[in-house]
Short mmCIF file of C-alpha atoms in Angstrom, two decimals:
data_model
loop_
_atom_site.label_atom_id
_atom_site.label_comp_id
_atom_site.label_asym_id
_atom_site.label_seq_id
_atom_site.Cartn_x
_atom_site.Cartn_y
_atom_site.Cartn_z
CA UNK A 1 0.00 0.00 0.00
CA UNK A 2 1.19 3.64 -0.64
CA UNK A 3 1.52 5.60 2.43
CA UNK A 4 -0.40 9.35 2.25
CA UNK A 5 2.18 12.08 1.51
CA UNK A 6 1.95 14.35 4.95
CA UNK A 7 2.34 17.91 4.45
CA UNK A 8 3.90 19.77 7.09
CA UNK A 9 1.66 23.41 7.24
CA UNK A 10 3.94 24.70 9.41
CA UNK A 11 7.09 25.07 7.48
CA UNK A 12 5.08 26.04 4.43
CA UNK A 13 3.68 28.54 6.66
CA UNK A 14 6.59 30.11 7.53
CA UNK A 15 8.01 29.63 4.01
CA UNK A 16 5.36 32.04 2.86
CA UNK A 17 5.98 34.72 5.97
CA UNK A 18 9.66 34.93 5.50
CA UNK A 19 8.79 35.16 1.19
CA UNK A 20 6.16 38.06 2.45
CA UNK A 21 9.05 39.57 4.70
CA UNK A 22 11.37 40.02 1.74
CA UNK A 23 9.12 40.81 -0.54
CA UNK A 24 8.33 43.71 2.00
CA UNK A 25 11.82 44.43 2.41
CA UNK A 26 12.42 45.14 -1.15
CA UNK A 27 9.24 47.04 -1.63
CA UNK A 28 10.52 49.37 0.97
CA UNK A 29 14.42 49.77 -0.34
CA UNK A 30 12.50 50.49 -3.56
CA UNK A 31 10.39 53.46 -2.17
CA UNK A 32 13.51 54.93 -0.59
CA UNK A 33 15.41 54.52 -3.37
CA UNK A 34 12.93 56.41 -5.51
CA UNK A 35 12.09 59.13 -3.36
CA UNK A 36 15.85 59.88 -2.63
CA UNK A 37 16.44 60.07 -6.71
CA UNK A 38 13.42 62.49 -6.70
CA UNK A 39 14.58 64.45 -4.21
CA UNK A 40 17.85 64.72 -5.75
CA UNK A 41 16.75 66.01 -8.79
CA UNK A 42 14.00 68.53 -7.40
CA UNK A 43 17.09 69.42 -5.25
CA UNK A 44 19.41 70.30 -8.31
CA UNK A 45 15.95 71.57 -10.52
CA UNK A 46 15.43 74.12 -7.47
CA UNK A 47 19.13 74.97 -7.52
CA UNK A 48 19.49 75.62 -11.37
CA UNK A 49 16.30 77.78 -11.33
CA UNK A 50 17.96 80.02 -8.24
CA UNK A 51 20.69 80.45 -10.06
CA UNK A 52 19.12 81.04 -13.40
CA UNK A 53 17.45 84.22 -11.46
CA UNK A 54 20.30 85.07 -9.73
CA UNK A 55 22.52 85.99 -13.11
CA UNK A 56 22.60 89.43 -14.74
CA UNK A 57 20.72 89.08 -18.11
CA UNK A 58 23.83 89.31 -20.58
CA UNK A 59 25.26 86.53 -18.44
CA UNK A 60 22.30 83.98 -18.96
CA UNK A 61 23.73 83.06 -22.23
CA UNK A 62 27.09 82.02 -21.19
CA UNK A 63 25.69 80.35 -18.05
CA UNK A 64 24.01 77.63 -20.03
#
């Protein structure tokens, strides 16, 4: 006779919380990563638009 295959919930269980962990993990590194590259560059668009204002009009020219 074959003998019934048992499946042990538990370790699948925690297979799936520790897969829902990382995937958590990286969802978060992700959103951190995104909002520091969007900061950076509203950082340096705010910067080149002070500085745009801040130049004497015959000097716009060269500035670019």
């Amino acid at each position: 006779m074959k003998e019934k295959k048992v499946i042990d919930y538990t370790r699948t269980y925690r297979r799936i919380e520790a897969d829902k962990k990382k995937c958590i993990l990286y969802i978060v590194i992700l959103l951190l990563l995104g909002f520091l590259l969007m900061w950076t560059q509203i950082d340096d668009l705010t910067r080149w638009i002070l500085f745009y204002k801040r130049t004497p009009k015959e000097n716009k020219c060269q500035s670019l």
